[in-house]
């Protein structure tokens, strides 16, 4: 039974106080609703609270990776770099929390363990790890797509006697690597961002790489005052363009990764080998940005991969290390793009060793380090940069039960099922923010978060206006939406057989291989969501 004290009985419980939960709180307050936000961490910021590893940084231009809901906030906040580093983004989150007095409705150090729909009251009963209960009409899961760190199950992993860290759960106090031997497992975005910074401080760094990645140079730089002024003056246009775009990024002033904005319009299949070689020599990795056909055609993509490998070969002094760093056997663009600052240059340093696990994998973790088929490695510090149980991980950790006590984990046993990434059939008045089936992680998340919260708030207001108690996706609408999500993902690099991305759940043993986000684009998706709402919530069942 939920606590019936007035303070724990609210209109909306929001789980999570990252950018989604923070905006949800602000937005629902505007509707005059009572809200409680429950957050496992000690403070706001979500991703940017937990991922404090050295080198952590946004890869979307900061003027675009920011809230758009308040004109004055937009005008007052001054980003200092093209792409902000984690401390600055966390400072921004704190500024927003102070400015809108958010903390008074957020309960920190509160992990939600279960949430159960009570069919007699049409309310959700929420239970926290500490045993506290809440009752809410609406439950908004702002639990994050990348908020459950994945630590692989490696034999002997508890044996290591030195310091152990995960990039996704970095200590608030920071870590001093001076004079230490460090080992790091993983070369996704988190590994690629942290490796160059750790290498500068540590006595020695050993990088364990299972799959080499495709990464582009970040071209980050301080933001010039006149540019920032111009961007602020242009904000209404920038925001409108973001909302109508494919990925929520317009590249205002600079393109992907802060480099000069280049629209991919050319066909790599129309070029000669000599031309491609010349372009690599002139422009390095960035030469590849001009080609449109590499996103859809695997043979074209392979030509781009050749250009990529040629540039790796040009940058790395030791040929064996160069070969180890060359991605092969999967297409460029099938995983989340990675951008870096001096990643490849780091492997030319004397204090960095690359262990190519394709030549012999990790056998076990020992008390002094890592034992592989190629030999043993000893360190003082071991870092897991091994990613997350993405998109469904945080929801799966909560015992969510809808009608007839059905568990969400059972309903999703064969993979996540949602209507529009917003709701699940059988789970009335429960909303997922940037859930599977929405553009989510394929987009600038701030744009997608605001769109989802705005839609949910409109929906709640409409229900109240029409005197409705509950809203629930129908199974038919869910089926149709899933079929559409799958259809648009076909014949893209994302679903290539050779691709083992976390978008597909392929990084977690036993997770069903399903392409989870929606490729249709944030503009198209927004129109669809708005149309559904305007048509009386087509595909949803509203009950009085
Ligand atoms: P989160 O920020 O993940 O917040 C979710 C919160 O929910 C967390 O604080 C968590 O503690 C809490 N929570 C979860 N489960 C529970 C529970 N059971 N009980 C209580 N609390 C719970 N996106 C981009 O668009 N551009 C980028 O450049 C970019 N860079 C990234 C870099 C890193 C290192 C990572 C990990 C992600 C990055 N992302 C980026 C994605 C990023 O997650 C989103 O941009 C955004 O911050 C997500 O906000 P959120 O509020 O939805 O989720
Ligand atoms: P990730 O992309 O999933 O990378 C995890 C890495 O760990 C991979 O190299 C993986 O190798 C390796 N790994 C996992 N298990 C292993 C094992 N048992 N043995 C050896 N290696 C193992 O995770 P991430 O780097 O944390 O990034 C996750 C997402 O967070 C990104 O895609 C992005 O969306 C977001 N992010 C963004 C930024 C940014 O630039 N703004 C920075 C960090 C994170 P395999 O590839 O072989 O599986």
Coordinates of C-alpha atoms and ligand atoms in Angstrom, one line a residue:
X1 CA 0.0 0.0 0.0
X2 CA 1.3 3.4 -0.9
X3 CA 1.8 6.1 1.8
X4 CA -1.4 8.1 1.8
X5 CA 0.2 11.1 3.6
X6 CA -0.5 14.2 1.5
X7 CA 3.1 14.8 0.7
X8 CA 3.6 11.4 -0.8
X9 CA 0.3 11.5 -2.8
X10 CA 0.9 13.5 -5.9
X11 CA -0.3 14.0 -9.4
X12 CA 3.0 12.9 -11.0
X13 CA 6.0 11.0 -9.9
X14 CA 9.0 11.5 -12.2
X15 CA 11.8 9.0 -11.9
X16 CA 15.2 10.6 -12.6
X17 CA 16.6 14.1 -12.3
X18 CA 18.7 14.3 -15.5
X19 CA 17.8 16.9 -18.1
X20 CA 14.5 15.0 -18.8
X21 CA 13.4 14.8 -15.2
X22 CA 14.4 18.4 -14.5
X23 CA 12.4 19.8 -17.5
X24 CA 9.4 17.5 -16.6
X25 CA 9.3 19.0 -13.1
X26 CA 9.3 22.6 -14.5
X27 CA 6.7 21.8 -17.2
X28 CA 4.3 20.0 -14.9
X29 CA 4.5 22.7 -12.3
X30 CA 3.3 25.1 -15.0
X31 CA 0.2 22.9 -15.3
X32 CA -0.4 23.4 -11.6
X33 CA 0.2 19.7 -10.9
X34 CA 1.8 18.3 -7.7
X35 CA 5.1 16.5 -8.6
X36 CA 7.8 14.6 -6.8
X37 CA 11.0 13.7 -8.6
X38 CA 12.9 10.7 -7.3
X39 CA 16.6 10.5 -8.1
X40 CA 19.1 7.8 -7.1
X41 CA 22.1 10.3 -7.3
X42 CA 23.0 13.0 -4.9
X43 CA 22.2 15.9 -7.2
X44 CA 20.8 16.9 -10.6
X45 CA 22.4 16.3 -14.0
X46 CA 21.9 12.6 -14.7
X47 CA 24.5 11.6 -17.3
X48 CA 26.6 14.6 -16.5
X49 CA 26.5 13.9 -12.8
X50 CA 27.6 10.3 -13.1
X51 CA 30.1 10.4 -16.1
X52 CA 32.8 12.6 -14.6
X53 CA 35.7 10.7 -16.2
X54 CA 38.6 12.7 -17.5
X55 CA 37.9 14.0 -21.0
X56 CA 34.1 13.6 -20.8
X57 CA 32.5 16.0 -23.2
X58 CA 29.4 16.6 -25.3
X59 CA 29.8 16.0 -29.0
X60 CA 26.9 18.3 -30.0
X61 CA 27.7 22.0 -30.3
X62 CA 26.8 23.5 -26.9
X63 CA 24.5 26.2 -28.3
X64 CA 22.4 23.3 -29.6
X65 CA 22.8 20.9 -26.6
X66 CA 20.9 23.2 -24.3
X67 CA 17.3 23.8 -23.2
X68 CA 15.2 25.9 -25.5
X69 CA 12.1 26.3 -23.2
X70 CA 13.1 29.6 -21.6
X71 CA 14.3 32.6 -23.6
X72 CA 16.0 34.3 -20.7
X73 CA 17.9 31.1 -19.7
X74 CA 19.1 30.8 -23.3
X75 CA 20.2 34.5 -23.3
X76 CA 21.9 34.5 -19.9
X77 CA 23.9 31.3 -20.1
X78 CA 27.3 31.6 -21.8
X79 CA 28.9 28.5 -23.1
X80 CA 32.7 28.7 -23.3
X81 CA 33.6 26.0 -25.8
X82 CA 32.1 24.8 -29.1
X83 CA 31.4 21.5 -27.4
X84 CA 31.1 21.8 -23.6
X85 CA 33.1 19.6 -21.2
X86 CA 31.3 17.6 -18.5
X87 CA 32.0 20.1 -15.6
X88 CA 30.4 22.9 -17.6
X89 CA 27.3 20.9 -18.5
X90 CA 26.9 19.9 -14.9
X91 CA 27.3 23.5 -13.9
X92 CA 24.5 24.3 -16.4
X93 CA 22.3 21.7 -14.9
X94 CA 22.9 23.1 -11.5
X95 CA 22.2 26.6 -12.7
X96 CA 18.9 25.5 -14.2
X97 CA 18.0 23.7 -10.9
X98 CA 18.7 26.9 -8.9
X99 CA 17.1 29.3 -11.4
X100 CA 13.8 27.4 -11.4
X101 CA 14.0 26.3 -7.8
X102 CA 13.8 22.7 -8.8
X103 CA 15.5 21.0 -5.9
X104 CA 12.6 21.6 -3.5
X105 CA 10.5 18.9 -5.3
X106 CA 13.4 16.5 -6.0
X107 CA 14.2 13.8 -3.5
X108 CA 17.8 12.7 -4.0
X109 CA 19.5 9.4 -2.9
X110 CA 16.2 7.8 -3.6
X111 CA 16.2 4.8 -5.9
X112 CA 12.9 3.6 -7.2
X113 CA 12.6 -0.2 -6.8
X114 CA 9.1 -0.8 -8.1
X115 CA 6.0 0.9 -9.5
X116 CA 2.7 -1.0 -9.7
X117 CA -0.6 0.1 -11.3
X118 CA -3.5 -0.2 -9.0
X119 CA -6.6 -0.9 -11.2
X120 CA -9.0 0.0 -8.4
X121 CA -7.7 3.5 -8.0
X122 CA -6.1 4.0 -11.4
X123 CA -3.0 5.1 -9.6
X124 CA 0.6 4.0 -9.5
X125 CA 2.1 2.8 -6.2
X126 CA 5.8 3.5 -6.2
X127 CA 8.2 1.9 -3.7
X128 CA 11.8 3.1 -3.1
X129 CA 14.8 1.1 -2.1
X130 CA 14.6 2.7 1.4
X131 CA 11.0 1.4 1.7
X132 CA 9.2 4.8 1.2
X133 CA 6.0 4.7 -0.8
X134 CA 4.4 7.2 -3.2
X135 CA 1.1 7.3 -4.9
X136 CA 0.7 9.1 -8.3
X137 CA -1.8 9.3 -11.1
X138 CA 1.0 9.6 -13.7
X139 CA 4.4 8.0 -13.6
X140 CA 7.1 9.5 -15.9
X141 CA 10.1 7.4 -16.4
X142 CA 13.0 9.9 -17.0
X143 CA 15.4 7.2 -16.1
X144 CA 17.9 7.8 -19.0
X145 CA 19.0 5.7 -22.0
X146 CA 22.6 5.4 -20.8
X147 CA 22.3 5.3 -17.1
X148 CA 23.0 1.7 -16.2
X149 CA 26.8 1.1 -16.5
X150 CA 27.7 -2.3 -18.0
X151 CA 30.5 -4.2 -16.3
X152 CA 31.2 -7.3 -18.2
X153 CA 31.3 -10.6 -16.4
X154 CA 35.0 -11.5 -16.6
X155 CA 36.4 -14.4 -14.6
X156 CA 38.1 -13.2 -11.4
X157 CA 36.8 -9.7 -11.6
X158 CA 36.6 -9.3 -7.9
X159 CA 40.2 -10.3 -7.5
X160 CA 41.8 -7.0 -8.5
X161 CA 43.5 -5.5 -5.5
X162 CA 44.1 -2.0 -6.9
X163 CA 41.6 0.8 -7.6
X164 CA 38.7 0.0 -9.9
X165 CA 36.5 2.6 -11.7
X166 CA 33.7 2.6 -14.3
X167 CA 33.6 5.7 -16.6
X168 CA 29.8 5.7 -16.1
X169 CA 30.0 5.9 -12.3
X170 CA 33.1 8.1 -11.7
X171 CA 33.8 9.3 -8.2
X172 CA 32.8 12.9 -7.4
X173 CA 36.3 13.5 -5.9
X174 CA 38.1 12.6 -9.1
X175 CA 41.0 10.3 -9.6
X176 CA 44.7 11.2 -9.5
X177 CA 46.7 9.0 -12.0
X178 CA 50.1 10.6 -11.3
X179 CA 52.8 8.0 -11.2
X180 CA 50.3 5.1 -11.6
X181 CA 50.1 2.2 -14.0
X182 CA 46.6 2.2 -15.5
X183 CA 44.7 -0.3 -17.5
X184 CA 41.5 0.5 -19.4
X185 CA 39.0 -1.9 -21.1
X186 CA 36.9 -0.5 -23.9
X187 CA 37.3 1.9 -26.8
X188 CA 33.8 3.3 -27.3
X189 CA 33.1 7.0 -26.9
X190 CA 34.0 7.0 -23.2
X191 CA 37.3 5.1 -23.7
X192 CA 38.2 7.3 -26.7
X193 CA 37.5 10.5 -24.8
X194 CA 39.3 9.5 -21.6
X195 CA 42.4 7.6 -23.0
X196 CA 44.3 10.7 -24.3
X197 CA 43.7 12.6 -21.0
X198 CA 44.7 9.7 -18.7
X199 CA 47.8 9.0 -20.8
X200 CA 49.0 12.5 -20.1
X201 CA 48.9 11.9 -16.4
X202 CA 49.6 8.2 -15.8
X203 CA 53.0 6.7 -15.6
X204 CA 51.8 4.1 -18.1
X205 CA 48.5 3.3 -19.8
X206 CA 47.5 -0.1 -21.2
X207 CA 44.4 0.0 -23.5
X208 CA 42.5 -3.2 -24.0
X209 CA 40.7 -3.0 -27.3
X210 CA 38.2 -5.6 -28.6
X211 CA 36.8 -3.7 -31.5
X212 CA 38.6 -0.7 -33.0
X213 CA 36.2 2.2 -33.6
X214 CA 35.7 4.8 -36.3
X215 CA 36.2 8.2 -34.7
X216 CA 36.5 11.7 -36.1
X217 CA 38.6 14.6 -34.8
X218 CA 36.5 16.9 -32.6
X219 CA 37.9 20.3 -33.8
X220 CA 36.8 21.7 -30.5
X221 CA 37.8 25.3 -29.6
X222 CA 36.7 28.2 -27.3
X223 CA 33.5 29.9 -28.4
X224 CA 34.2 33.5 -29.5
X225 CA 32.1 36.2 -27.9
X226 CA 30.8 37.5 -31.3
X227 CA 29.8 34.0 -32.4
X228 CA 27.9 33.5 -29.2
X229 CA 26.1 36.8 -29.6
X230 CA 25.1 35.9 -33.1
X231 CA 23.9 32.5 -32.0
X232 CA 21.8 34.0 -29.2
X233 CA 20.3 36.5 -31.7
X234 CA 19.5 33.6 -34.0
X235 CA 18.1 31.3 -31.4
X236 CA 14.5 31.2 -32.6
X237 CA 15.6 30.1 -36.0
X238 CA 18.2 27.6 -34.7
X239 CA 15.6 26.0 -32.5
X240 CA 13.0 25.8 -35.2
X241 CA 15.5 24.2 -37.6
X242 CA 16.6 21.7 -34.9
X243 CA 13.0 20.6 -34.3
X244 CA 12.4 20.0 -38.0
X245 CA 15.7 18.3 -38.7
X246 CA 16.8 14.7 -38.9
X247 CA 18.9 14.5 -35.7
X248 CA 18.1 17.7 -33.8
X249 CA 21.4 19.3 -34.8
X250 CA 21.7 21.9 -37.5
X251 CA 25.4 22.5 -37.1
X252 CA 24.9 26.2 -36.5
X253 CA 28.3 27.7 -37.3
X254 CA 30.0 24.3 -37.5
X255 CA 29.2 20.8 -38.5
X256 CA 29.5 17.5 -36.7
X257 CA 32.2 17.5 -34.2
X258 CA 32.8 21.2 -34.4
X259 CA 34.5 20.9 -37.8
X260 CA 33.4 23.1 -40.8
X261 CA 29.9 22.2 -41.8
X262 CA 29.8 20.1 -45.0
X263 CA 26.6 18.7 -46.4
X264 CA 27.2 15.1 -47.7
X265 CA 26.2 15.5 -51.3
X266 CA 28.8 13.6 -53.3
X267 CA 28.9 9.9 -54.3
X268 CA 32.0 8.0 -53.2
X269 CA 31.3 5.4 -55.9
X270 CA 31.9 8.0 -58.6
X271 CA 35.5 8.7 -57.4
X272 CA 38.7 7.0 -58.4
X273 CA 41.2 5.4 -56.0
X274 CA 43.7 8.2 -56.8
X275 CA 41.2 10.9 -56.0
X276 CA 40.3 9.2 -52.7
X277 CA 44.0 8.9 -51.8
X278 CA 44.6 12.6 -52.6
X279 CA 41.7 13.7 -50.5
X280 CA 42.9 11.6 -47.5
X281 CA 46.3 13.2 -47.8
X282 CA 44.7 16.7 -48.0
X283 CA 41.9 16.4 -45.4
X284 CA 42.6 13.3 -43.3
X285 CA 39.4 11.7 -41.8
X286 CA 37.3 14.7 -42.6
X287 CA 37.5 13.9 -46.4
X288 CA 34.9 11.2 -45.8
X289 CA 32.2 13.7 -44.7
X290 CA 31.3 14.8 -48.2
X291 CA 29.8 11.4 -49.3
X292 CA 26.0 10.7 -49.1
X293 CA 26.0 7.1 -50.5
X294 CA 28.0 5.6 -47.6
X295 CA 25.0 5.7 -45.3
X296 CA 22.9 3.4 -47.4
X297 CA 25.2 1.3 -49.6
X298 CA 27.6 -1.2 -48.0
X299 CA 30.0 -1.2 -50.9
X300 CA 30.2 2.6 -50.9
X301 CA 30.7 2.4 -47.2
X302 CA 33.6 0.0 -47.6
X303 CA 35.3 2.5 -49.9
X304 CA 35.0 5.1 -47.1
X305 CA 36.4 2.5 -44.6
X306 CA 39.4 2.1 -46.8
X307 CA 40.0 5.9 -46.7
X308 CA 39.6 5.8 -43.0
X309 CA 42.1 3.0 -42.6
X310 CA 44.5 4.8 -44.9
X311 CA 44.4 7.8 -42.6
X312 CA 45.0 5.7 -39.4
X313 CA 48.0 4.3 -41.2
X314 CA 49.3 7.8 -41.9
X315 CA 48.9 8.8 -38.2
X316 CA 50.3 5.9 -36.3
X317 CA 54.0 5.4 -36.3
X318 CA 54.2 1.7 -35.4
X319 CA 52.7 -0.4 -38.2
X320 CA 51.5 -3.2 -35.8
X321 CA 49.7 -0.7 -33.7
X322 CA 48.3 1.0 -36.8
X323 CA 46.9 -2.3 -38.1
X324 CA 45.4 -3.0 -34.6
X325 CA 43.6 0.4 -34.6
X326 CA 42.1 -0.1 -38.1
X327 CA 38.4 -1.0 -37.9
X328 CA 37.4 -3.9 -40.2
X329 CA 34.4 -6.1 -40.8
X330 CA 31.7 -3.7 -39.9
X331 CA 30.4 -0.5 -41.6
X332 CA 31.2 3.0 -40.6
X333 CA 28.1 4.7 -39.2
X334 CA 26.4 1.6 -37.8
X335 CA 27.4 2.6 -34.2
X336 CA 26.9 5.9 -32.4
X337 CA 29.4 8.3 -34.0
X338 CA 32.5 9.0 -31.9
X339 CA 34.6 12.1 -31.9
X340 CA 37.9 12.6 -30.2
X341 CA 40.6 14.9 -29.2
X342 CA 44.1 13.5 -30.1
X343 CA 43.0 9.9 -29.7
X344 CA 45.3 8.4 -32.4
X345 CA 48.2 10.6 -31.5
X346 CA 48.1 9.0 -28.0
X347 CA 49.2 5.7 -29.4
X348 CA 52.4 7.2 -30.6
X349 CA 53.4 8.0 -26.9
X350 CA 56.0 5.9 -25.2
X351 CA 53.8 5.4 -22.1
X352 CA 50.9 3.8 -24.0
X353 CA 50.5 0.2 -24.9
X354 CA 47.6 -1.1 -27.1
X355 CA 46.5 -4.7 -26.5
X356 CA 44.5 -5.9 -29.6
X357 CA 42.2 -8.4 -28.0
X358 CA 41.4 -9.8 -31.5
X359 CA 44.8 -11.5 -31.2
X360 CA 43.8 -13.2 -27.9
X361 CA 41.1 -12.1 -25.5
X362 CA 40.9 -11.4 -21.8
X363 CA 41.0 -14.7 -19.8
X364 CA 40.6 -13.3 -16.4
X365 CA 41.1 -10.4 -14.0
X366 CA 43.9 -11.1 -11.5
X367 CA 44.8 -9.4 -8.2
X368 CA 47.4 -7.4 -10.1
X369 CA 45.8 -6.8 -13.5
X370 CA 44.5 -8.5 -16.6
X371 CA 45.5 -11.9 -17.9
X372 CA 45.0 -12.4 -21.7
X373 CA 45.9 -15.1 -24.2
X374 CA 48.7 -12.8 -25.2
X375 CA 50.2 -12.4 -21.7
X376 CA 49.6 -10.7 -18.3
X377 CA 49.4 -7.0 -17.7
X378 CA 49.9 -5.4 -14.3
X379 CA 48.5 -2.1 -13.0
X380 CA 47.6 0.0 -10.0
X381 CA 44.3 1.2 -11.5
X382 CA 41.7 -0.7 -13.7
X383 CA 39.1 1.3 -15.6
X384 CA 36.0 -0.2 -17.2
X385 CA 35.0 2.0 -20.2
X386 CA 32.6 -0.8 -21.1
X387 CA 29.4 1.1 -21.8
X388 CA 25.8 0.7 -20.7
X389 CA 22.8 -1.5 -20.7
X390 CA 21.3 1.0 -23.1
X391 CA 17.7 2.2 -23.6
X392 CA 15.9 -0.5 -21.6
X393 CA 18.5 -1.1 -18.8
X394 CA 17.1 1.4 -16.3
X395 CA 13.5 0.4 -16.9
X396 CA 14.4 -3.2 -16.5
X397 CA 15.9 -2.6 -13.1
X398 CA 12.6 -1.3 -11.8
X399 CA 9.8 -3.8 -11.1
X400 CA 7.2 -2.1 -13.3
X401 CA 3.8 -3.8 -13.2
X402 CA 0.8 -2.7 -15.3
X403 CA -2.7 -4.1 -15.7
X404 CA -3.2 -7.6 -14.2
X405 CA 0.2 -7.3 -12.5
X406 CA 2.0 -7.8 -15.8
X407 CA 5.7 -7.1 -15.5
X408 CA 7.3 -4.9 -18.1
X409 CA 10.3 -7.1 -18.2
X410 CA 8.1 -10.0 -19.2
X411 CA 6.2 -8.0 -21.7
X412 CA 9.5 -6.9 -23.2
X413 CA 11.1 -10.4 -23.1
X414 CA 11.6 -10.5 -26.8
X415 CA 12.6 -6.9 -27.1
X416 CA 11.0 -3.5 -26.2
X417 CA 7.5 -2.7 -27.5
X418 CA 6.2 0.8 -27.3
X419 CA 3.8 3.1 -29.2
X420 CA 5.8 6.1 -30.3
X421 CA 8.4 5.4 -27.6
X422 CA 6.0 7.1 -25.2
X423 CA 3.8 4.4 -23.8
X424 CA 3.4 0.6 -23.5
X425 CA 0.1 -1.2 -23.9
X426 CA -1.2 -2.4 -20.6
X427 CA 0.7 0.3 -18.6
X428 CA -1.8 3.2 -18.4
X429 CA -0.6 6.7 -17.4
X430 CA 3.0 5.5 -17.5
X431 CA 5.3 7.4 -19.9
X432 CA 8.8 6.7 -21.1
X433 CA 11.0 9.7 -22.0
X434 CA 13.1 9.1 -25.1
X435 CA 12.1 5.5 -24.9
X436 CA 12.8 2.7 -27.5
X437 CA 10.8 3.4 -30.6
X438 CA 11.6 7.2 -30.5
X439 CA 14.5 9.1 -32.1
X440 CA 16.1 9.3 -28.7
X441 CA 19.8 8.3 -28.8
X442 CA 20.0 8.9 -32.6
X443 CA 19.4 12.6 -31.9
X444 CA 20.5 15.6 -29.9
X445 CA 18.9 14.4 -26.8
X446 CA 18.0 17.8 -25.4
X447 CA 15.7 18.3 -28.5
X448 CA 14.1 14.9 -28.0
X449 CA 13.7 15.3 -24.3
X450 CA 11.9 18.6 -24.6
X451 CA 9.6 17.2 -27.4
X452 CA 8.7 14.2 -25.3
X453 CA 8.0 16.2 -22.1
X454 CA 6.0 18.8 -24.0
X455 CA 3.9 16.1 -25.6
X456 CA 3.3 14.3 -22.2
X457 CA 2.3 17.6 -20.6
X458 CA -0.1 18.4 -23.3
X459 CA -1.5 14.9 -23.0
X460 CA -2.0 15.2 -19.3
X461 CA -3.7 18.6 -19.7
X462 CA -6.0 17.3 -22.4
X463 CA -7.0 14.3 -20.3
X464 CA -7.9 16.6 -17.4
X465 CA -9.8 18.9 -19.7
X466 CA -11.8 16.0 -21.1
X467 CA -12.4 14.5 -17.7
X468 CA -10.5 11.4 -18.6
X469 CA -8.7 9.3 -15.9
X470 CA -6.3 7.2 -17.9
X471 CA -4.5 7.0 -21.3
X472 CA -3.1 3.7 -22.6
X473 CA -1.5 2.7 -25.9
X474 CA -3.5 0.0 -27.7
X475 CA -1.7 -3.2 -28.8
X476 CA -2.7 -2.6 -32.4
X477 CA -1.1 0.8 -32.4
X478 CA 1.9 -0.6 -30.8
X479 CA 2.2 -3.4 -33.4
X480 CA 1.9 -0.9 -36.2
X481 CA 4.4 1.4 -34.8
X482 CA 7.0 -1.3 -34.1
X483 CA 6.5 -2.5 -37.7
X484 CA 7.2 1.0 -38.9
X485 CA 10.2 1.4 -36.7
X486 CA 11.7 -1.8 -38.0
X487 CA 10.9 -1.0 -41.6
X488 CA 12.7 2.4 -41.6
X489 CA 15.7 0.8 -40.0
X490 CA 16.0 -1.8 -42.7
X491 CA 18.7 -1.2 -45.4
X492 CA 20.5 1.3 -43.3
X493 CA 24.0 0.7 -41.8
X494 CA 22.4 0.5 -38.4
X495 CA 21.0 -3.0 -39.0
X496 CA 23.9 -4.4 -41.1
X497 CA 24.5 -8.1 -40.0
X498 CA 28.1 -7.3 -39.2
X499 CA 27.1 -4.5 -36.8
X500 CA 27.2 -5.2 -33.1
X501 CA 26.0 -2.0 -31.6
X502 CA 24.3 -1.1 -28.3
X503 CA 21.5 0.3 -30.5
X504 CA 20.8 -3.4 -31.2
X505 CA 21.4 -4.5 -27.6
X506 CA 24.4 -6.5 -28.9
X507 CA 26.7 -5.4 -26.1
X508 CA 24.7 -7.2 -23.4
X509 CA 24.9 -11.0 -23.5
X510 CA 21.4 -12.5 -23.9
X511 CA 19.6 -9.2 -24.8
X512 CA 17.3 -9.6 -27.8
X513 CA 18.8 -8.2 -31.0
X514 CA 16.4 -5.5 -31.9
X515 CA 17.2 -2.1 -33.3
X516 CA 15.7 0.1 -30.6
X517 CA 15.6 3.8 -31.7
X518 CA 13.5 5.3 -34.4
X519 CA 15.5 6.3 -37.6
X520 CA 12.7 8.4 -39.2
X521 CA 14.2 11.7 -37.8
X522 CA 13.1 14.1 -35.1
X523 CA 11.2 16.4 -37.5
X524 CA 9.0 13.6 -39.0
X525 CA 8.6 12.0 -35.6
X526 CA 7.4 15.3 -34.0
X527 CA 4.8 15.7 -36.7
X528 CA 3.6 12.2 -36.1
X529 CA 3.3 12.7 -32.4
X530 CA 1.5 16.1 -32.8
X531 CA -0.9 14.6 -35.4
X532 CA -1.8 11.7 -33.0
X533 CA -2.5 14.2 -30.2
X534 CA -4.6 16.4 -32.5
X535 CA -6.6 13.4 -33.7
X536 CA -7.9 12.7 -30.2
X537 CA -4.9 10.5 -29.3
X538 CA -5.3 8.1 -32.1
X539 CA -3.9 4.6 -31.1
X540 CA -4.5 5.3 -27.4
X541 CA -7.4 4.3 -25.3
X542 CA -8.7 7.1 -23.1
X543 CA -11.0 6.1 -20.2
X544 CA -13.2 8.3 -18.0
Ligands
LIG1 P1 20.0 10.7 -17.6 O1 20.8 11.9 -17.7 O2 20.6 9.4 -17.8 O3 19.3 10.8 -16.2 C1 18.5 9.7 -15.7 C2 18.5 9.8 -14.2 O4 17.6 8.8 -13.7 C3 19.9 9.4 -13.6 O5 20.4 10.5 -12.8 C4 19.7 8.2 -12.8 O6 20.4 8.2 -11.6 C5 18.2 8.3 -12.5 N1 17.6 6.9 -12.3 C6 17.6 5.9 -13.1 N2 17.0 4.8 -12.6 C7 16.5 5.3 -11.4 C8 15.8 4.7 -10.4 N3 15.4 3.4 -10.4 N4 15.5 5.4 -9.3 C9 15.8 6.7 -9.2 N5 16.6 7.3 -10.1 C10 16.9 6.6 -11.2 N6 23.6 13.0 -25.8 C11 23.6 13.9 -26.7 O7 22.6 14.3 -27.3 N7 24.8 14.5 -27.1 C12 26.0 14.1 -26.4 O8 27.0 14.6 -26.7 C13 25.9 13.1 -25.4 N8 27.0 12.8 -24.7 C14 26.9 11.8 -23.8 C15 28.1 11.4 -23.1 C16 28.0 10.4 -22.2 C17 29.2 10.1 -21.4 C18 26.8 9.7 -22.0 C19 26.8 8.5 -21.0 C20 25.7 10.1 -22.6 C21 25.7 11.1 -23.5 N9 24.6 11.6 -24.2 C22 24.7 12.6 -25.1 C23 23.3 11.0 -23.9 C24 22.7 11.6 -22.6 O9 22.4 10.5 -21.8 C25 21.6 12.6 -22.9 O10 22.0 13.6 -23.7 C26 20.9 13.2 -21.6 O11 21.8 13.7 -20.7 C27 20.0 12.2 -21.0 O12 19.2 12.9 -20.0 P2 18.0 12.1 -19.3 O13 17.5 12.9 -18.2 O14 17.1 11.5 -20.2 O15 18.8 10.8 -18.6
LIG2 P1 30.3 1.6 -25.7 O1 30.2 2.5 -26.9 O2 29.3 0.5 -25.6 O3 31.8 1.0 -25.7 C1 32.1 0.0 -24.8 C2 33.5 -0.5 -25.1 O4 33.8 -1.5 -24.2 C3 33.6 -1.1 -26.5 O5 34.8 -0.8 -27.0 C4 33.4 -2.6 -26.2 O6 34.0 -3.5 -27.2 C5 34.2 -2.7 -24.9 N1 33.9 -3.9 -24.1 C6 32.7 -4.2 -23.6 N2 32.8 -5.4 -22.9 C7 34.0 -5.8 -23.1 C8 34.7 -7.0 -22.7 N3 34.1 -8.0 -22.0 N4 36.0 -7.1 -23.1 C9 36.6 -6.2 -23.8 N5 36.0 -5.0 -24.2 C10 34.7 -4.9 -23.9 O7 30.2 2.5 -24.4 P2 30.7 4.0 -24.1 O8 32.0 4.3 -24.7 O9 30.5 4.3 -22.7 O10 29.6 4.8 -25.0 C11 28.2 4.6 -24.8 C12 27.4 5.7 -25.4 O11 27.4 6.8 -24.5 C13 28.0 6.3 -26.7 O12 27.7 5.5 -27.8 C14 27.3 7.7 -26.7 O13 26.0 7.6 -27.1 C15 27.4 8.0 -25.2 N6 28.6 8.8 -25.0 C16 28.8 9.9 -25.7 C17 30.0 10.6 -25.6 C18 30.2 11.9 -26.3 O14 31.1 12.0 -27.1 N7 29.5 12.9 -26.1 C19 31.0 10.1 -24.7 C20 30.8 9.0 -24.0 C21 29.6 8.3 -24.2 P3 33.1 -4.0 -28.4 O15 32.9 -2.9 -29.3 O16 34.0 -5.1 -29.0 O17 31.9 -4.5 -27.8

